[in-house]
Coordinates of C-alpha atoms and ligand atoms in Angstrom, one line a residue:
Chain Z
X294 CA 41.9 103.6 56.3
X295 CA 44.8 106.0 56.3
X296 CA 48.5 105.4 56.7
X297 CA 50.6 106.2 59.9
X298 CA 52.3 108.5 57.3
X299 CA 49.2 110.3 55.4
X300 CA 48.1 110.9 59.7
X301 CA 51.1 112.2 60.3
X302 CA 51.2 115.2 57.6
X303 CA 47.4 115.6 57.9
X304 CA 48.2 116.2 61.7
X305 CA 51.2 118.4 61.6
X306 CA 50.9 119.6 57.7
X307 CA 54.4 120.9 56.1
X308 CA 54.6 124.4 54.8
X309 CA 51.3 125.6 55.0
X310 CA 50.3 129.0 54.1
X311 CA 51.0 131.4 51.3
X312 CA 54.2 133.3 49.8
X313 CA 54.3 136.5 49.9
X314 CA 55.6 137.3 46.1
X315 CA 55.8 133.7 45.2
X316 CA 57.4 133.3 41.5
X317 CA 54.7 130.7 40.8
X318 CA 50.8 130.5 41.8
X319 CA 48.9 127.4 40.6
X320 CA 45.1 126.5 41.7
X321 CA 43.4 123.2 40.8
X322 CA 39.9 122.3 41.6
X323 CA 37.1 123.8 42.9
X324 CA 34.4 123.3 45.0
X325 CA 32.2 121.4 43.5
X326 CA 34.5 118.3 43.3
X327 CA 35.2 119.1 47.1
X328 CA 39.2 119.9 47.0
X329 CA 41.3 122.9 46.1
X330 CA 44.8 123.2 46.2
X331 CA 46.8 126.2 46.1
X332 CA 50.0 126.4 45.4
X333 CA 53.0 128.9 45.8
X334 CA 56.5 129.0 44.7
X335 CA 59.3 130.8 45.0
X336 CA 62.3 130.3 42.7
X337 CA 65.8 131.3 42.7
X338 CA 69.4 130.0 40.1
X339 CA 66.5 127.4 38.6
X340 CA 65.8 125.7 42.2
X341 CA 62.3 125.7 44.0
X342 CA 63.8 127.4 47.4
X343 CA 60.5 128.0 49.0
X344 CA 56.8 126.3 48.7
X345 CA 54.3 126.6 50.4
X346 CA 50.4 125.5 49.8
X347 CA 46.6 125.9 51.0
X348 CA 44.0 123.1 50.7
X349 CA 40.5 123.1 51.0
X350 CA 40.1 119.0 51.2
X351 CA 39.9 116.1 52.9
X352 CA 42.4 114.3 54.9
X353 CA 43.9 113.1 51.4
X354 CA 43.8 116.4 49.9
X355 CA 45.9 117.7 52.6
X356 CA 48.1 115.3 53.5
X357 CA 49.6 115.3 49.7
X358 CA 49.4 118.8 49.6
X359 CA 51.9 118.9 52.8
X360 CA 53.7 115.6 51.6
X361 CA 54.1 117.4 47.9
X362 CA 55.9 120.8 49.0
X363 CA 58.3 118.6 51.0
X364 CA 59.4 116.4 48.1
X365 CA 60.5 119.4 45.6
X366 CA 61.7 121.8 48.2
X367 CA 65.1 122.7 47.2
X368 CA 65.1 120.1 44.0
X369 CA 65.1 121.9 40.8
X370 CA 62.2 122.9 38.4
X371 CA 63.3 120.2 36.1
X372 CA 63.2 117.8 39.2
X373 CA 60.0 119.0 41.2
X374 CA 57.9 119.1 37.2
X375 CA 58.7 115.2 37.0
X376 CA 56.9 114.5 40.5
X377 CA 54.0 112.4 40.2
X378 CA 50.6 112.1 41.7
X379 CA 51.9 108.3 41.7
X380 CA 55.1 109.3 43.7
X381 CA 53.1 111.7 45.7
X382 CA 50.8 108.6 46.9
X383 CA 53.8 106.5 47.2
X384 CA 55.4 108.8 49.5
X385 CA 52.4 108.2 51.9
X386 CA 53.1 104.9 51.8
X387 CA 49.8 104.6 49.7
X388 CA 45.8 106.1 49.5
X389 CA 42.7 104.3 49.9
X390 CA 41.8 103.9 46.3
X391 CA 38.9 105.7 46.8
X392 CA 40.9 108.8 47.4
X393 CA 42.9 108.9 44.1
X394 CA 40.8 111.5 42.6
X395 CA 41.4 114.2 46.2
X396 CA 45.7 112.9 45.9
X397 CA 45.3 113.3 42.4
X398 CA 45.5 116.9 42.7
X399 CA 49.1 117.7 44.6
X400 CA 51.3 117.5 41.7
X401 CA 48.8 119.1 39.1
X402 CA 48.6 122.6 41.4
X403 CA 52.6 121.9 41.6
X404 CA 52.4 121.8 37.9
X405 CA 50.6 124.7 37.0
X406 CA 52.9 126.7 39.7
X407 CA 55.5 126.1 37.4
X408 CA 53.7 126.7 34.8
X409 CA 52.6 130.1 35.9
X410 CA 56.4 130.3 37.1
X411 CA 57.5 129.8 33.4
X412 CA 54.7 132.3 31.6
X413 CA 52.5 129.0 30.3
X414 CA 49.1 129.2 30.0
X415 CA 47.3 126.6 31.5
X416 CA 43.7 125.1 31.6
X417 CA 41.7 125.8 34.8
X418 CA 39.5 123.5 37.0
X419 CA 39.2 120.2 37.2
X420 CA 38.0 118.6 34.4
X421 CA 40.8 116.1 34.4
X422 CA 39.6 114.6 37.6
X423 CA 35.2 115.4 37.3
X424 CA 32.7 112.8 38.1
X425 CA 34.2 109.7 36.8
X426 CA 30.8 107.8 36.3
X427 CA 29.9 106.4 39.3
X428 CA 27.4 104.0 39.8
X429 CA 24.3 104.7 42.1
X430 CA 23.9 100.9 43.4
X431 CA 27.2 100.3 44.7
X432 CA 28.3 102.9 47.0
X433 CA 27.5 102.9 50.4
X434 CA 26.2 104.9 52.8
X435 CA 26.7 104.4 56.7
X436 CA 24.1 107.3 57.9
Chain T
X238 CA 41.4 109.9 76.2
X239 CA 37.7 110.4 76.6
X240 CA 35.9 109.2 74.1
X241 CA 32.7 111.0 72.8
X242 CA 30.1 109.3 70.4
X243 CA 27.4 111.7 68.7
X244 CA 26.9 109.6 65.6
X245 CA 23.6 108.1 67.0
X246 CA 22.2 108.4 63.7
X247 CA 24.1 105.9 62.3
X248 CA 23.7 103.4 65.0
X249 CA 23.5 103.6 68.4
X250 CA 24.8 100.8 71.9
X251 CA 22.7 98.4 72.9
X252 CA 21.1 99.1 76.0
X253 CA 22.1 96.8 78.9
X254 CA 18.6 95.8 79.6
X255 CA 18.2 94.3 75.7
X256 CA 21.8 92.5 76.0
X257 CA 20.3 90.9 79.5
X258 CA 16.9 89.7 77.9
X259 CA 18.6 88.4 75.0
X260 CA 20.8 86.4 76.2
X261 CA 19.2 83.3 77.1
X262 CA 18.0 82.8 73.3
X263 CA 21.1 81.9 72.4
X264 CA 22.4 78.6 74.2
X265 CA 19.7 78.2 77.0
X266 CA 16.4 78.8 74.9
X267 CA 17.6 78.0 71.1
X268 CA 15.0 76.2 70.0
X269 CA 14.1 76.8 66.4
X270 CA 10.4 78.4 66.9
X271 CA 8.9 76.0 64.1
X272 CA 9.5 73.1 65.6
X273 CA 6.8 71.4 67.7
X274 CA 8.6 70.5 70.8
X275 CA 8.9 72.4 74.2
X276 CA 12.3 73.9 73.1
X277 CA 10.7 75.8 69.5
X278 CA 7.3 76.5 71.8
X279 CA 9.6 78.9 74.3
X280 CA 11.0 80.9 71.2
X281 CA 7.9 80.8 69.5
X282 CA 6.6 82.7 73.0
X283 CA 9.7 84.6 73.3
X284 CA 8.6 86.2 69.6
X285 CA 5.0 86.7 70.2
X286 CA 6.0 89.1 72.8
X287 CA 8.6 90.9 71.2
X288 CA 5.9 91.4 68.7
X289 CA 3.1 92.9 71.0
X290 CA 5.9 95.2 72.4
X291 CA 6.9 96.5 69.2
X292 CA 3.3 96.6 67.8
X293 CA 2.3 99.0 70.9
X294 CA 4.9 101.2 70.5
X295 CA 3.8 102.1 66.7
X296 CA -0.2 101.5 67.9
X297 CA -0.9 99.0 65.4
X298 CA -4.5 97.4 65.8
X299 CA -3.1 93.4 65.2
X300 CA 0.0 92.0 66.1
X301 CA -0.5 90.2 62.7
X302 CA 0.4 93.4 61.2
X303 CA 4.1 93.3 62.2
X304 CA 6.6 91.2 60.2
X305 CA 9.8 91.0 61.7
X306 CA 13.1 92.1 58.9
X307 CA 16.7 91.8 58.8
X308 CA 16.3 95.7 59.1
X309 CA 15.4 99.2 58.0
X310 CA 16.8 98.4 54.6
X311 CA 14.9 95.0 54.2
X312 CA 11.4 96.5 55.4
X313 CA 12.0 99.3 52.4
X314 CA 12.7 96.9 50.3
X315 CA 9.8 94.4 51.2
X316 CA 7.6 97.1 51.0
X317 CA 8.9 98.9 47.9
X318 CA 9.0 95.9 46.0
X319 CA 6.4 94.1 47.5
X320 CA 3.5 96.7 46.4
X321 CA 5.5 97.3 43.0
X322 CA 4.7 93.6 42.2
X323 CA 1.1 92.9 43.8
X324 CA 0.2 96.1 41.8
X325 CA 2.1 96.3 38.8
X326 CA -1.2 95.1 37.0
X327 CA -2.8 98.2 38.0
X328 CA 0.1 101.1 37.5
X329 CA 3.3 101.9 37.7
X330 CA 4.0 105.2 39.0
X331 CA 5.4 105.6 42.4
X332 CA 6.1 108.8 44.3
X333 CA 8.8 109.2 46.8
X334 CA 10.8 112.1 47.8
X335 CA 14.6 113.3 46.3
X336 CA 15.5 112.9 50.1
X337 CA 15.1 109.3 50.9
X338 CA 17.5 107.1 52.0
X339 CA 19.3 104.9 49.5
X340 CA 17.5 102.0 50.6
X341 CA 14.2 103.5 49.7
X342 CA 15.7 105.7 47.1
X343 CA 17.9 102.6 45.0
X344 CA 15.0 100.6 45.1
X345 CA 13.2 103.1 43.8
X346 CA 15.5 103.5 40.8
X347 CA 15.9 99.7 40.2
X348 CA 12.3 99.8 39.7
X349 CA 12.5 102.0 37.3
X350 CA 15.7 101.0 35.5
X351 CA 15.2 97.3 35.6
X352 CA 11.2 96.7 35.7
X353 CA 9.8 99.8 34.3
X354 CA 8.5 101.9 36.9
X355 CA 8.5 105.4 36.6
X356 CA 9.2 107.4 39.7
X357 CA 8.5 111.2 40.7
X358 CA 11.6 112.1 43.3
X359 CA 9.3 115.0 45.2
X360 CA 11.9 117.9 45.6
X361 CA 12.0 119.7 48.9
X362 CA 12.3 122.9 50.2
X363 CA 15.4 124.8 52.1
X364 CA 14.4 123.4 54.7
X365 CA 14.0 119.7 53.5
X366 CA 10.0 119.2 53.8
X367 CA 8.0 117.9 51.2
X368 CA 4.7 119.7 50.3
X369 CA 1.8 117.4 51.2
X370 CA 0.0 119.6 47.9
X371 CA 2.9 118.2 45.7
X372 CA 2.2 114.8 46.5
X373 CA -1.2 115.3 45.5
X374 CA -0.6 117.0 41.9
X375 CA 1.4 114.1 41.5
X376 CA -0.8 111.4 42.2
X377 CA -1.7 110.2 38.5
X378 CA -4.2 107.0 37.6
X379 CA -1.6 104.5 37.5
X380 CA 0.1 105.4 41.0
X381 CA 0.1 102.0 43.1
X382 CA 2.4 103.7 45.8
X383 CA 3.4 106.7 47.8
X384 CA 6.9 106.5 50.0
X385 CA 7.9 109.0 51.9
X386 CA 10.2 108.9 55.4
X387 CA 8.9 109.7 58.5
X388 CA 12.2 111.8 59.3
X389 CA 15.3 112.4 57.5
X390 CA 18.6 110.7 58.6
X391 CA 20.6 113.8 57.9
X392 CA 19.3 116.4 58.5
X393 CA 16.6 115.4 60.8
X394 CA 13.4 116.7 59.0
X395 CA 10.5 115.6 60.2
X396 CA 7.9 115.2 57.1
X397 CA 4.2 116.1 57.7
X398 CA 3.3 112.0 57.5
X399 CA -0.3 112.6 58.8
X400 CA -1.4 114.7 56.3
X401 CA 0.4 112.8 53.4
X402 CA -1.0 109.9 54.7
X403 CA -4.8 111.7 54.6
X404 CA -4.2 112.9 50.5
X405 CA -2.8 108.9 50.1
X406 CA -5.9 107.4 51.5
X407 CA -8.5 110.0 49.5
X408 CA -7.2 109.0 46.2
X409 CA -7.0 105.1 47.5
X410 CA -3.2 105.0 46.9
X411 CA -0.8 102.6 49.2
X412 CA 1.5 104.8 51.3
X413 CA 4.9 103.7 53.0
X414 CA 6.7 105.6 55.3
X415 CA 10.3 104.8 56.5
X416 CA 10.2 106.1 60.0
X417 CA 13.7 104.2 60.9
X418 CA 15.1 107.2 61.9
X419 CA 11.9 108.0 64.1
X420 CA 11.1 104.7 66.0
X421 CA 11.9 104.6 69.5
X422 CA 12.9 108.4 69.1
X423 CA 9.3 110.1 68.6
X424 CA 6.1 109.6 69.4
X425 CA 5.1 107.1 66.0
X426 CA 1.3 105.7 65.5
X427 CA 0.4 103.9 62.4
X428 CA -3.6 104.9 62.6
X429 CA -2.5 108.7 63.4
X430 CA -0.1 108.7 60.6
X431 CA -2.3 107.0 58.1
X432 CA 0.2 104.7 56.7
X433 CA -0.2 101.3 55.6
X434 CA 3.2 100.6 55.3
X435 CA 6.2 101.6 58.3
X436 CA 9.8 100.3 58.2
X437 CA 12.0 100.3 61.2
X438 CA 15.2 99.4 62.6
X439 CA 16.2 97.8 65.8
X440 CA 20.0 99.7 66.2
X441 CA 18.4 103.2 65.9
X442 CA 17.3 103.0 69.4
X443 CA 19.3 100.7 71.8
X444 CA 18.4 97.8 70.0
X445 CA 20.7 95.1 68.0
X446 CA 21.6 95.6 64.4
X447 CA 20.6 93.0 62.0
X448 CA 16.9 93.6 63.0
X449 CA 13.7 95.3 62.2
X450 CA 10.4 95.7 60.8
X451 CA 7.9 96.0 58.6
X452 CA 3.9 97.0 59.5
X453 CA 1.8 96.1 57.2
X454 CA -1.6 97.3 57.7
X455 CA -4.6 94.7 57.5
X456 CA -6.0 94.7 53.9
X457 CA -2.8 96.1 52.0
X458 CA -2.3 94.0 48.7
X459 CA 1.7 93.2 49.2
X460 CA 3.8 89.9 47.6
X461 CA 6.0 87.9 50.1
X462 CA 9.8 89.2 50.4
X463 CA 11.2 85.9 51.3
X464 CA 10.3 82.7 49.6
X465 CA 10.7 79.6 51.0
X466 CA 9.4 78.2 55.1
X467 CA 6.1 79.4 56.2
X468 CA 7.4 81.4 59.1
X469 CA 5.8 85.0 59.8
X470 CA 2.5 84.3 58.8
X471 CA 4.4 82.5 55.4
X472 CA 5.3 86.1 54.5
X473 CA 9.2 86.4 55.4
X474 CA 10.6 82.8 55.4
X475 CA 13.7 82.2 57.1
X476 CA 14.5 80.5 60.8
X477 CA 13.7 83.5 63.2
X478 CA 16.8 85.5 64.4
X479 CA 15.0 84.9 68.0
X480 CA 17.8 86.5 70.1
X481 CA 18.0 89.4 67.7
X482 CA 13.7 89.8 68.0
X483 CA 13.7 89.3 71.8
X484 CA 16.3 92.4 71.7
X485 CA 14.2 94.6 69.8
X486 CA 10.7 93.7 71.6
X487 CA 13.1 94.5 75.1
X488 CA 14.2 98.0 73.1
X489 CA 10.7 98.6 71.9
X490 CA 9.2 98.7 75.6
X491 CA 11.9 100.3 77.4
X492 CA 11.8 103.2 74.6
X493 CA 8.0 103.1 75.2
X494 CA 8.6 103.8 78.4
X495 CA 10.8 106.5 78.2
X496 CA 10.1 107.8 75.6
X497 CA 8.8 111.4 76.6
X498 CA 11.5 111.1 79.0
X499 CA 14.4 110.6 76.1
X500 CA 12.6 113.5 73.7
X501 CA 13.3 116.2 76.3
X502 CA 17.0 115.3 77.0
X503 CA 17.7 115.2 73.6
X504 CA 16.0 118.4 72.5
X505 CA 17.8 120.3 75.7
X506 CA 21.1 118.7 74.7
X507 CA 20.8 119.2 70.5
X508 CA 19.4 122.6 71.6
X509 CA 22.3 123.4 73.9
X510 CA 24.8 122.0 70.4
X511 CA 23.1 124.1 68.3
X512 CA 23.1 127.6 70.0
X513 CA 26.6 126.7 71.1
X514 CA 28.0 126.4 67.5
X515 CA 26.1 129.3 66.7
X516 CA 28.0 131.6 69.0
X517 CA 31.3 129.9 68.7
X518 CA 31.6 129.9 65.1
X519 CA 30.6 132.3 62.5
X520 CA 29.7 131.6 58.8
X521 CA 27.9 128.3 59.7
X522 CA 24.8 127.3 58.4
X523 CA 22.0 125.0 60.0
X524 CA 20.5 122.6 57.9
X525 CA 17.4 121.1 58.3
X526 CA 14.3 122.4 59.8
X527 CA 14.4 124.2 62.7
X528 CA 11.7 122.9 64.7
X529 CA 10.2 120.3 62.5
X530 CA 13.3 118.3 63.8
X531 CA 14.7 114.6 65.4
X532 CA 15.4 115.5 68.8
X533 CA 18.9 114.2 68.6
X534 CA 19.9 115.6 65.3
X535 CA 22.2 118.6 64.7
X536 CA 23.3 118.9 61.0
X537 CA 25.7 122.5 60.3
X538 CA 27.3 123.1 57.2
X539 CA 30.9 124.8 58.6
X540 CA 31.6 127.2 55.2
X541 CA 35.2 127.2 53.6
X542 CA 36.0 123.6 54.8
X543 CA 35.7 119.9 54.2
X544 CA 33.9 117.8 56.1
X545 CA 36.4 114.5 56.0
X546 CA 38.5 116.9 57.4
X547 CA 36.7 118.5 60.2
X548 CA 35.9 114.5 61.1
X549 CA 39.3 113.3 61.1
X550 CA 40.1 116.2 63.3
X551 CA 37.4 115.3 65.3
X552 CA 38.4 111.8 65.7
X553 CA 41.9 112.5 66.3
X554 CA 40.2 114.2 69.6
X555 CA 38.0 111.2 70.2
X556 CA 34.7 112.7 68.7
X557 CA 32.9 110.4 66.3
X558 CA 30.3 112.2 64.2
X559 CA 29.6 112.0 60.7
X560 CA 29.2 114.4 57.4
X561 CA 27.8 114.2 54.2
X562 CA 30.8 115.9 52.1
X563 CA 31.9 113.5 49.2
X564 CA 35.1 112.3 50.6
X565 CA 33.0 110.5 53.2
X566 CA 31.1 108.7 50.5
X567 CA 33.5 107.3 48.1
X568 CA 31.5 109.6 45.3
X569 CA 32.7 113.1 44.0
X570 CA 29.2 114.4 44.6
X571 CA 28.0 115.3 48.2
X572 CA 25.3 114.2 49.8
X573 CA 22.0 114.1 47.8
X574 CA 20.4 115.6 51.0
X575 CA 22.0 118.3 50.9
X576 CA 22.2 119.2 47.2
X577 CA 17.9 118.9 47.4
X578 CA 17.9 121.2 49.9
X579 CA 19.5 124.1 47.1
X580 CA 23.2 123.5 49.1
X581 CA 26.0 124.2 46.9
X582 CA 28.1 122.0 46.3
X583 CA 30.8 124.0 48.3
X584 CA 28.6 124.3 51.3
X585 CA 27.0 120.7 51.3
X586 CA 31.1 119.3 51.2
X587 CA 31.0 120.7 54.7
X588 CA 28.6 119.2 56.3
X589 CA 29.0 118.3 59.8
X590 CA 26.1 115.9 61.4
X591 CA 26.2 115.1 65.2
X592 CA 23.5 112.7 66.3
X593 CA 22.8 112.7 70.2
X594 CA 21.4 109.5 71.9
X595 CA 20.5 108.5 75.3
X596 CA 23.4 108.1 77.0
X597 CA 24.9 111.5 75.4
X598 CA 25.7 114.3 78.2
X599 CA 26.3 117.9 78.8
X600 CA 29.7 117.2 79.6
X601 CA 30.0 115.7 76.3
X602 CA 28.3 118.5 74.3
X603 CA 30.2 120.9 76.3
X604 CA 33.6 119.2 74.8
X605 CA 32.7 119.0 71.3
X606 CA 31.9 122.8 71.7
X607 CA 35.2 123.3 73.2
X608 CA 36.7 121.1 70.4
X609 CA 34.8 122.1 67.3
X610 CA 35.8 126.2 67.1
X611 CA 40.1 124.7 67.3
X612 CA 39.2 122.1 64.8
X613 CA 37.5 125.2 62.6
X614 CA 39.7 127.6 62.8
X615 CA 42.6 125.4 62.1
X616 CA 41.3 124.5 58.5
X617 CA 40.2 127.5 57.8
X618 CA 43.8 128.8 58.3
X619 CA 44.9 125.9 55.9
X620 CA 41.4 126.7 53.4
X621 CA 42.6 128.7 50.3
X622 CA 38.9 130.1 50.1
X623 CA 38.8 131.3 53.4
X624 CA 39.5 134.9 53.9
X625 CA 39.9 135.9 57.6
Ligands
PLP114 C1 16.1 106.6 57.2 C2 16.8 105.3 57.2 N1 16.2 104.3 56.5 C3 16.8 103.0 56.4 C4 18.0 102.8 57.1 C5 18.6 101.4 57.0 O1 18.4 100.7 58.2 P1 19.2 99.4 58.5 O2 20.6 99.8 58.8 O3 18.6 98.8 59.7 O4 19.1 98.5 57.3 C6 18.6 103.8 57.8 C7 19.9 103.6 58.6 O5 20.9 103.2 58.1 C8 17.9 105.1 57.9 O6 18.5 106.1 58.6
ZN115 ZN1 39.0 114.3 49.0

């Protein structure tokens, strides 16, 4: 179901952890919808020199968690606040499209880093992402 | 790599005995059972004796009780929608429980979406049982049917059936059970249990998949499934899987037979899992009842991680098991289970269910213990909720 690649950074996840007196602290999810990211960000001349990120999540949720910090590491804020959930899947060589809502989430928490970076306010939670109407006769159920 | 299957639940291997005693009815004996001729008269024998195998083991009174199913799901729905429509004349309230398996559960709610049933969804307690006293406030005038499973898939509950089954039969309403999960595993008898409807499923205990049952006690008003041939007493038309009934006859009497045999490994080996993860891991919680409980089921909730997670990890070390969290289901909600049994959300996500079957051993329970604490601690150092 998962890519080589999405393996790969679920097995041996890139800067994992947290940052002690990150510039930038974003959180999105919560437990209900079964992921959380967290993610920290340190900034220095306008250019994203460290990141690092915690995930509660599945195997998607962490591998575009790892996948994310490597892709704006060094760029600038300009750079790493155009990344993509798309480019974030895309970098994994794709997700199973039942896992969009889980990948979804890597460049939002990167996003409100930033945010929290720059002095924005944001809006907490996932509302963006909660219970797309799904429908109780077609899913299935292998237990 | 040694590999290590404790995902019984979901299915389990065929036993090399039921491979062996199927495998003539394929090329050798492949007669259609219909047809008058010597070839159809050897599968029509091969069947009657899967049948009085598989009617012992439940202790059905007539062999003309058992109707043989594509499997658990088809013998929920046959029975499900079979009453629904012999009865509709008379009511339509059914009761079931909020932890039945979607192919009781779905059935349920086409019922009501599509033909205008209403349905009472039982809740359950923390522990996942159903209050034999709440089935009886709930019986109304117009109830035609009572479903409730034998034991639960996930968790491994075991319901009190008997004494549902007594409160059904006082107020003279039809009662189902769907004891797929419990066939072949526990002790199961139709006249003990008071049922006059049972599902089960071949693959749940060394049998083949594709294969199952319904009993349907003498005298229960119940419309045909399967329209069409006259075969199974003209109630389930269709050219008899024969190879696929002469598996789960062969699985039927060898679990018979072992049965007692297979209860005490299981419990000594889920017992052994259970107090294992209890001392290896802390902030864990056991769902399900404690006792009241599938010998081969084990079902803990690991707190501050996923349960897609913990699996993959799992897998990457050769351990298939399974989990209720979301990301396992293609939904953003966890298991329904779970969320009946007052789970949070955050709790039910990480679920962890490993199903023990025959061939399971203490070598292998002692490596998923070994396994399981790395697997842990390593999310929880990647879990932004986790806090030492
Ligand atoms: C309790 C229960 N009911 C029904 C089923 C469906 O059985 P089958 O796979 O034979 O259709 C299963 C297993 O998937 C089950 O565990
Ligand atoms: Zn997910």
């Amino acid at each position: 179901m998962y890519t080589d690649k999405v393996m790969d950074h679920f097995e041996n996840p890139r800067n994992v952890g947290e940052l002690e007196g990150a510039d930038g602290v974003g959180t999105v999810g919560n437990a209900k919808c079964g992921d959380i990211m967290k993610m920290y960000i340190k900034v220095a001349d306008d250019k994203i020199t460290d990141i690092k990120f915690k995930t509660f999540g599945c195997g998607a949720a962490i591998a575009t968690s790892s996948i994310a910090t490597e892709l704006v590491k060094g760029k600038s804020v300009k750079e790493a606040q155009e990344l993509t959930n798309k480019a974030v899947a895309e970098a994994l060589g794709g997700l199973p499209p039942a896992k969009m809502h889980c990948s979804n989430l890597a460049a939002d928490a990167l996003k409100k880093a930033i945010d929290n970076y720059l002095g924005l306010e944001t809006k907490n939670e996932c509302e963006d992402h909660h219970h797309h109407e799904h429908n109780d006769f077609d899913h299935g159920c292998s237990i | 790599m040694t590999k290590v299957y404790m995902d019984n639940g979901a299915t389990t291997p065929v036993d090399p005995k039921v491979i062996e005693a199927m495998q003539p009815y394929f090329s050798e004996v492949y007669g259609n059972p219909s047809s008058f001729h010597s070839f159809g008269r050897e599968g029509r024998n091969a069947i009657t004796e899967a049948r009085d195998k598989v009617v012992e083991l439940i202790g059905a009174d007539y062999t003309k009780e058992l109707i043989f199913t594509s499997g658990g799901t088809e013998a929920d729905n046959y029975a499900i929608k079979g009453v629904a429509s012999a009865l509709e004349a008379k009511g339509k309230h059914i009761i079931t429980s909020a932890v039945e398996h979607h192919a009781v559960l779905h059935t349920c709610k086409y019922l009501e979406k599509r033909r205008g049933f209403e349905v009472t969804y039982l809740p359950v307690d923390e522990d996942g049982l159903v209050n034999p006293e709440d089935v009886k406030d709930a019986i109304r005038e117009d109830t035609i049917l009572i479903t409730i499973m034998m034991a639960n898939n996930e968790v491994g509950t075991i319901q009190p059936i008997a004494q549902i089954g007594e409160i059904a039969k006082e107020a003279g309403v039809t009662f189902h059970t769907d004891a797929v999960q419990a066939v072949g595993t526990i002790p199961v008898d139709v006249n003990e249990l008071n049922v006059d409807l049972l599902s089960l499923s071949g693959h749940k205990f060394n049998g083949p998949k594709g294969v199952g049952a319904l009993y349907i006690r003498k005298g229960t008003r119940i419309n045909k499934f399967m329209h069409g041939g006259a075969q199974e007493r003209n109630r389930r038309a269709t050219t008899e899987n024969v190879p696929a009934i002469v598996g789960l006859g062969k699985a039927a009497e060898i679990a018979m037979e072992g049965l007692e045999q297979k209860q005490e490994k299981l419990v000594s080996l889920r017992d052994k899992l259970i107090s294992g993860i209890e001392e290896r891991i802390d902030h864990i919680k056991l769902n399900g009842h404690r006792e009241k409980r599938l010998p081969g089921n084990v079902n803990v909730s690991i707190k501050y991680i996923e349960g897609e997670s913990i699996l993959m990890k799992l897998d990457l070390a050769g351990i298939a098991a399974s989990s209720g969290s979301a990301c396992t289901s293609g939904s953003l909600d966890p298991s329904h289970v779970l969320l009946s049994m007052g789970l949070t959300h955050e709790v039910a996500h990480g679920s962890l269910r490993l199903t023990l079957g025959k061939y399971n051993t203490k070598a292998e329970v002692d490596r998923v213990l070994e396994v399981l604490p790395k697997v842990v601690a390593d999310l929880r150092s990647m879990s932004p909720i986790y806090n030492g």
